[in-house]
Every structure is written in C-alpha cells, then in structure tokens.
Tab-separated table of C-alpha atoms in Angstrom:
chain	number	residue	atom	x	y	z
H	1319	UNK	CA	-7.498	18.205	-20.857
H	1320	UNK	CA	-5.907	21.499	-18.913
H	1321	UNK	CA	-8.334	20.262	-16.407
H	1322	UNK	CA	-7.216	17.047	-15.987
H	1323	UNK	CA	-3.703	18.441	-14.828
H	1324	UNK	CA	-4.448	20.333	-12.741
H	1325	UNK	CA	-6.642	18.042	-10.773
H	1326	UNK	CA	-3.487	15.331	-11.429
H	1327	UNK	CA	-1.304	18.240	-9.222
H	1328	UNK	CA	-3.775	18.792	-6.414
H	1329	UNK	CA	-3.908	15.286	-6.028
H	1330	UNK	CA	-0.002	14.570	-5.963
H	1331	UNK	CA	-0.230	17.963	-4.727
H	1332	UNK	CA	-1.821	16.947	-1.368
H	1333	UNK	CA	-0.487	13.009	-1.697
H	1334	UNK	CA	2.775	14.641	-0.720
H	1335	UNK	CA	1.260	17.390	1.572
H	1336	UNK	CA	0.891	14.633	3.648
H	1337	UNK	CA	4.079	12.363	3.802
H	1338	UNK	CA	5.139	16.272	4.725
H	1339	UNK	CA	2.968	16.471	7.504
H	1340	UNK	CA	1.534	20.021	6.407
H	1341	UNK	CA	-1.563	21.037	8.398
H	1342	UNK	CA	-2.871	21.880	5.511
H	1343	UNK	CA	-2.600	19.160	3.550
H	1344	UNK	CA	-6.577	17.760	3.050
H	1345	UNK	CA	-7.259	21.346	2.016
H	1346	UNK	CA	-5.729	20.461	-0.786
H	1347	UNK	CA	-7.666	18.209	-2.699
H	1348	UNK	CA	-11.044	18.923	-4.703
H	1349	UNK	CA	-12.984	17.061	-2.114
H	1350	UNK	CA	-16.355	17.391	-4.500
H	1351	UNK	CA	-17.463	14.567	-5.993
H	1352	UNK	CA	-16.107	15.348	-9.241
H	1353	UNK	CA	-12.558	15.351	-7.059
H	1354	UNK	CA	-13.432	11.394	-6.334
H	1355	UNK	CA	-13.957	10.605	-9.656
H	1356	UNK	CA	-10.595	11.818	-10.729
H	1357	UNK	CA	-9.345	10.285	-8.265
H	1358	UNK	CA	-9.505	7.218	-9.293
H	1359	UNK	CA	-6.298	8.224	-12.009
H	1360	UNK	CA	-4.092	7.561	-9.715
H	1361	UNK	CA	-4.148	3.623	-9.791
H	1362	UNK	CA	-3.263	4.821	-13.940
H	1363	UNK	CA	-0.426	7.467	-13.065
H	1364	UNK	CA	1.152	4.586	-10.896
H	1365	UNK	CA	0.611	2.113	-13.556
H	1366	UNK	CA	4.350	2.822	-14.691
H	1367	UNK	CA	5.981	2.330	-11.711
H	1368	UNK	CA	4.183	-0.872	-10.210
H	1369	UNK	CA	5.414	-2.287	-13.713
H	1370	UNK	CA	8.607	-1.032	-13.668
H	1371	UNK	CA	8.621	-2.210	-9.695
H	1372	UNK	CA	7.663	-5.506	-10.793
H	1373	UNK	CA	10.064	-6.232	-13.417
H	1374	UNK	CA	13.117	-5.922	-11.065
H	1375	UNK	CA	15.188	-8.461	-10.849
H	1376	UNK	CA	16.204	-8.790	-7.806
H	1377	UNK	CA	19.253	-11.376	-6.453
H	1378	UNK	CA	18.981	-12.594	-2.714
H	1379	UNK	CA	21.793	-12.912	-0.631
H	1380	UNK	CA	21.372	-16.708	-1.941
H	1381	UNK	CA	21.831	-15.989	-5.210
H	1382	UNK	CA	18.752	-16.620	-5.630
H	1383	UNK	CA	17.112	-14.550	-8.655
H	1384	UNK	CA	13.920	-13.760	-9.378
H	1385	UNK	CA	11.286	-9.991	-9.880
H	1386	UNK	CA	10.947	-8.223	-7.368
H	1387	UNK	CA	7.134	-8.499	-7.613
H	1388	UNK	CA	5.473	-10.651	-9.204
H	1389	UNK	CA	1.460	-9.235	-9.343
H	1390	UNK	CA	-1.238	-9.668	-12.444
H	1391	UNK	CA	-3.142	-6.454	-14.450
H	1392	UNK	CA	-6.206	-7.698	-13.080
H	1393	UNK	CA	-4.996	-8.234	-9.128
H	1394	UNK	CA	-3.277	-4.494	-9.498
H	1395	UNK	CA	-7.351	-3.666	-10.367
H	1396	UNK	CA	-8.660	-5.362	-8.150
H	1397	UNK	CA	-6.725	-4.028	-5.234
H	1398	UNK	CA	-7.120	-0.553	-6.159
H	1399	UNK	CA	-10.764	-1.300	-6.010
H	1400	UNK	CA	-11.028	-3.126	-3.205
H	1401	UNK	CA	-10.350	-1.553	0.189
H	1402	UNK	CA	-12.794	1.925	-1.392
H	1403	UNK	CA	-15.010	-0.591	-1.767
H	1404	UNK	CA	-14.665	-1.804	1.758
H	1405	UNK	CA	-14.999	1.660	3.327
H	1406	UNK	CA	-18.021	2.037	2.555
H	1407	UNK	CA	-19.570	0.518	5.108
H	1408	UNK	CA	-16.940	1.020	6.863
H	1409	UNK	CA	-17.557	4.659	6.849
H	1410	UNK	CA	-21.145	3.529	7.911
H	1411	UNK	CA	-20.338	1.435	10.746
H	1412	UNK	CA	-18.002	4.039	12.436
H	1413	UNK	CA	-20.454	7.173	11.700
H	1414	UNK	CA	-18.191	8.480	9.324
H	1415	UNK	CA	-20.367	8.673	6.011
H	1416	UNK	CA	-20.194	12.401	5.518
H	1417	UNK	CA	-15.446	11.846	4.944
H	1418	UNK	CA	-15.670	9.030	3.578
H	1419	UNK	CA	-15.803	10.797	0.102
H	1420	UNK	CA	-12.486	13.094	1.175
H	1421	UNK	CA	-11.311	9.832	2.455
H	1422	UNK	CA	-11.024	7.934	-0.443
H	1423	UNK	CA	-9.923	10.861	-2.659
H	1424	UNK	CA	-6.558	10.692	0.022
H	1425	UNK	CA	-6.141	7.239	0.169
H	1426	UNK	CA	-5.955	6.833	-3.898
H	1427	UNK	CA	-3.207	9.850	-4.137
H	1428	UNK	CA	-1.425	8.384	-1.356
H	1429	UNK	CA	-1.363	5.520	-3.218
H	1430	UNK	CA	0.545	7.075	-6.167
H	1431	UNK	CA	3.130	8.540	-3.097
H	1432	UNK	CA	3.322	4.753	-1.986
H	1433	UNK	CA	4.554	3.150	-5.245
H	1434	UNK	CA	6.533	6.227	-5.509
H	1435	UNK	CA	8.136	5.870	-2.628
H	1436	UNK	CA	8.236	1.210	-2.892
H	1437	UNK	CA	10.661	2.556	-5.768
H	1438	UNK	CA	13.895	2.643	-2.833
H	1439	UNK	CA	13.855	-0.724	-1.419
H	1440	UNK	CA	13.512	-2.908	-4.776
H	1441	UNK	CA	16.072	-0.745	-6.362
H	1442	UNK	CA	18.587	-1.119	-2.864
H	1443	UNK	CA	17.496	-4.664	-3.265
H	1444	UNK	CA	18.414	-4.429	-6.596
H	1445	UNK	CA	21.643	-3.410	-6.202
H	1446	UNK	CA	24.240	-6.503	-6.707
H	1447	UNK	CA	26.404	-3.845	-3.495
H	1448	UNK	CA	23.296	-3.939	-1.102
H	1449	UNK	CA	23.953	-6.562	1.937
H	1450	UNK	CA	20.778	-8.554	3.251
H	1451	UNK	CA	20.642	-6.232	6.899
H	1452	UNK	CA	21.215	-3.424	4.665
H	1453	UNK	CA	17.935	-4.136	2.817
H	1454	UNK	CA	15.926	-5.274	5.868
H	1455	UNK	CA	16.649	-1.317	7.632
H	1456	UNK	CA	15.729	-0.241	4.295
H	1457	UNK	CA	12.299	-2.181	4.673
H	1458	UNK	CA	11.582	-1.470	7.760
H	1459	UNK	CA	12.163	2.417	7.846
H	1460	UNK	CA	9.912	3.079	4.705
H	1461	UNK	CA	7.946	0.796	5.218
H	1462	UNK	CA	7.338	2.166	8.678
H	1463	UNK	CA	7.070	6.053	7.284
H	1464	UNK	CA	4.756	3.796	5.150
H	1465	UNK	CA	3.005	3.324	8.043
H	1466	UNK	CA	2.481	6.424	9.810
H	1467	UNK	CA	1.641	8.469	6.684
H	1468	UNK	CA	-1.331	6.291	5.943
H	1469	UNK	CA	-2.614	7.163	9.437
H	1470	UNK	CA	-2.429	10.651	8.964
H	1471	UNK	CA	-4.118	9.934	5.648
H	1472	UNK	CA	-6.557	8.549	7.697
H	1473	UNK	CA	-6.652	10.250	11.433
H	1474	UNK	CA	-7.243	13.609	9.287
H	1475	UNK	CA	-10.017	12.944	6.543
H	1476	UNK	CA	-11.356	10.470	8.581
H	1477	UNK	CA	-11.469	13.044	11.068
H	1478	UNK	CA	-10.783	10.126	13.656
H	1479	UNK	CA	-9.539	9.303	16.661
H	1480	UNK	CA	-5.341	7.413	16.617
H	1481	UNK	CA	-6.639	3.956	17.758
H	1482	UNK	CA	-9.433	4.320	14.746
H	1483	UNK	CA	-7.227	5.563	12.342
H	1484	UNK	CA	-4.709	2.844	13.240
H	1485	UNK	CA	-7.751	-0.125	12.431
H	1486	UNK	CA	-7.959	1.849	8.748
H	1487	UNK	CA	-4.032	1.200	8.426
H	1488	UNK	CA	-4.256	-2.525	9.252
H	1489	UNK	CA	-7.915	-2.733	7.107
H	1490	UNK	CA	-5.925	-1.677	4.239
H	1491	UNK	CA	-2.906	-3.926	5.265
H	1492	UNK	CA	-5.096	-6.348	5.779
H	1493	UNK	CA	-6.746	-6.509	2.269
H	1494	UNK	CA	-3.369	-5.744	0.115
H	1495	UNK	CA	-2.133	-9.394	2.158
H	1496	UNK	CA	-5.413	-10.696	0.995
H	1497	UNK	CA	-5.252	-9.386	-2.702
H	1498	UNK	CA	-0.932	-10.909	-2.356
H	1499	UNK	CA	-2.511	-14.062	-1.390
H	1500	UNK	CA	-4.776	-13.685	-3.830
H	1501	UNK	CA	-1.870	-13.924	-7.198
H	1502	UNK	CA	-0.204	-16.251	-5.487
H	1503	UNK	CA	1.181	-15.181	-2.099
H	1504	UNK	CA	5.126	-14.424	-0.899
H	1505	UNK	CA	6.932	-16.433	-2.562
H	1506	UNK	CA	10.552	-15.848	-3.066
H	1507	UNK	CA	12.450	-15.721	-6.267
H	1508	UNK	CA	13.074	-18.760	-8.024
H	1509	UNK	CA	16.225	-19.033	-10.439
C-alpha cells in the first residue's frame, strides 16, 4: 500500500512541477513501465473531483439553471482511454516511440491537476454573485493556463519542438470535444 501512495505522491508532485514550470518536472515522475501502469490511478483519483464538478448547479444570466456538466461515467472512462491509445500510433508517426510512455504518464497525472483546477471556474459559475463577464474572464484565464500547461508537458516529455507540442494539445482538445459530443454535446442547462 505504501508503494501506491508513493507512486501517487510522485505523480502528483511531477504534475504540479509542470504547472509551476519547474525545470526538473519530468524527473519527478516514475517513468518506468510500472510508473505507466500506476499513472492510471489518476483517473480514479480524479473521479470524485469530476463528480463534484458535474453535480454543481449553475445559474446562467438568463435565469436558467442546471448542472455544470452532464457526462456519463462511461464517457469519463472513454475520455481517459482515447488519447493514450491515439498517442501510440502518433508517437510512431512523429518518431517519438521511445518517449511515448513518459508522455502518457505525465498526461495522466496532469489530468488530475486539470480536474482540480477546473473546480475554480465551476465554483465561479455556481456563485449567484458572478457576472457573465467574470465567468468569461475566469474561463478564458483558466483555459489559457491549462493549454500552456498541456503544451509544456507535451514539449518536455515527448522532447519535441513547440509546433509539434501544439499539435499534440490540439489533438487532445479535439479528442475531448469528440467525447463530449458523443456524450450528448455541449447543451445549455435546462430548468
């Protein structure tokens, strides 16, 4: 059990180091095959956070209310599996087969940090005092910060240039969008 807690600590510490732009962020992960399998604990740890963000009720400026997100558990699992499976052939295509394991480890653990950070805009949206302008500003700032975060993870762990890292982020975002669309789309909350 202590090994599991140590792997979780290392993974979370590595993900936070990337967020804080620490130069040794990659070395904080266990980048072995064992570390790869342990990195799939991240979706289990992120699930309660995801359930919180999914269940928070928000009120839009027009007065309609609903949940912040409405995504089935099956689509949550699909989201966590889609990108790593897509990365395997992509890594071969961009000649980064040797780095793909490290990248998926970092990607998994960084998703846990992203789930935590995603609580901020959801809580702002849930606040009755939040104006539409404040909500939009928070969404923009958090969104840009998370894109930069994802880009750092891709650039350093895949050992690619900035353009290739940007392409990986876009592929990740497109995969997320496709899973959301398959889950029923981005529909406004209903009363």
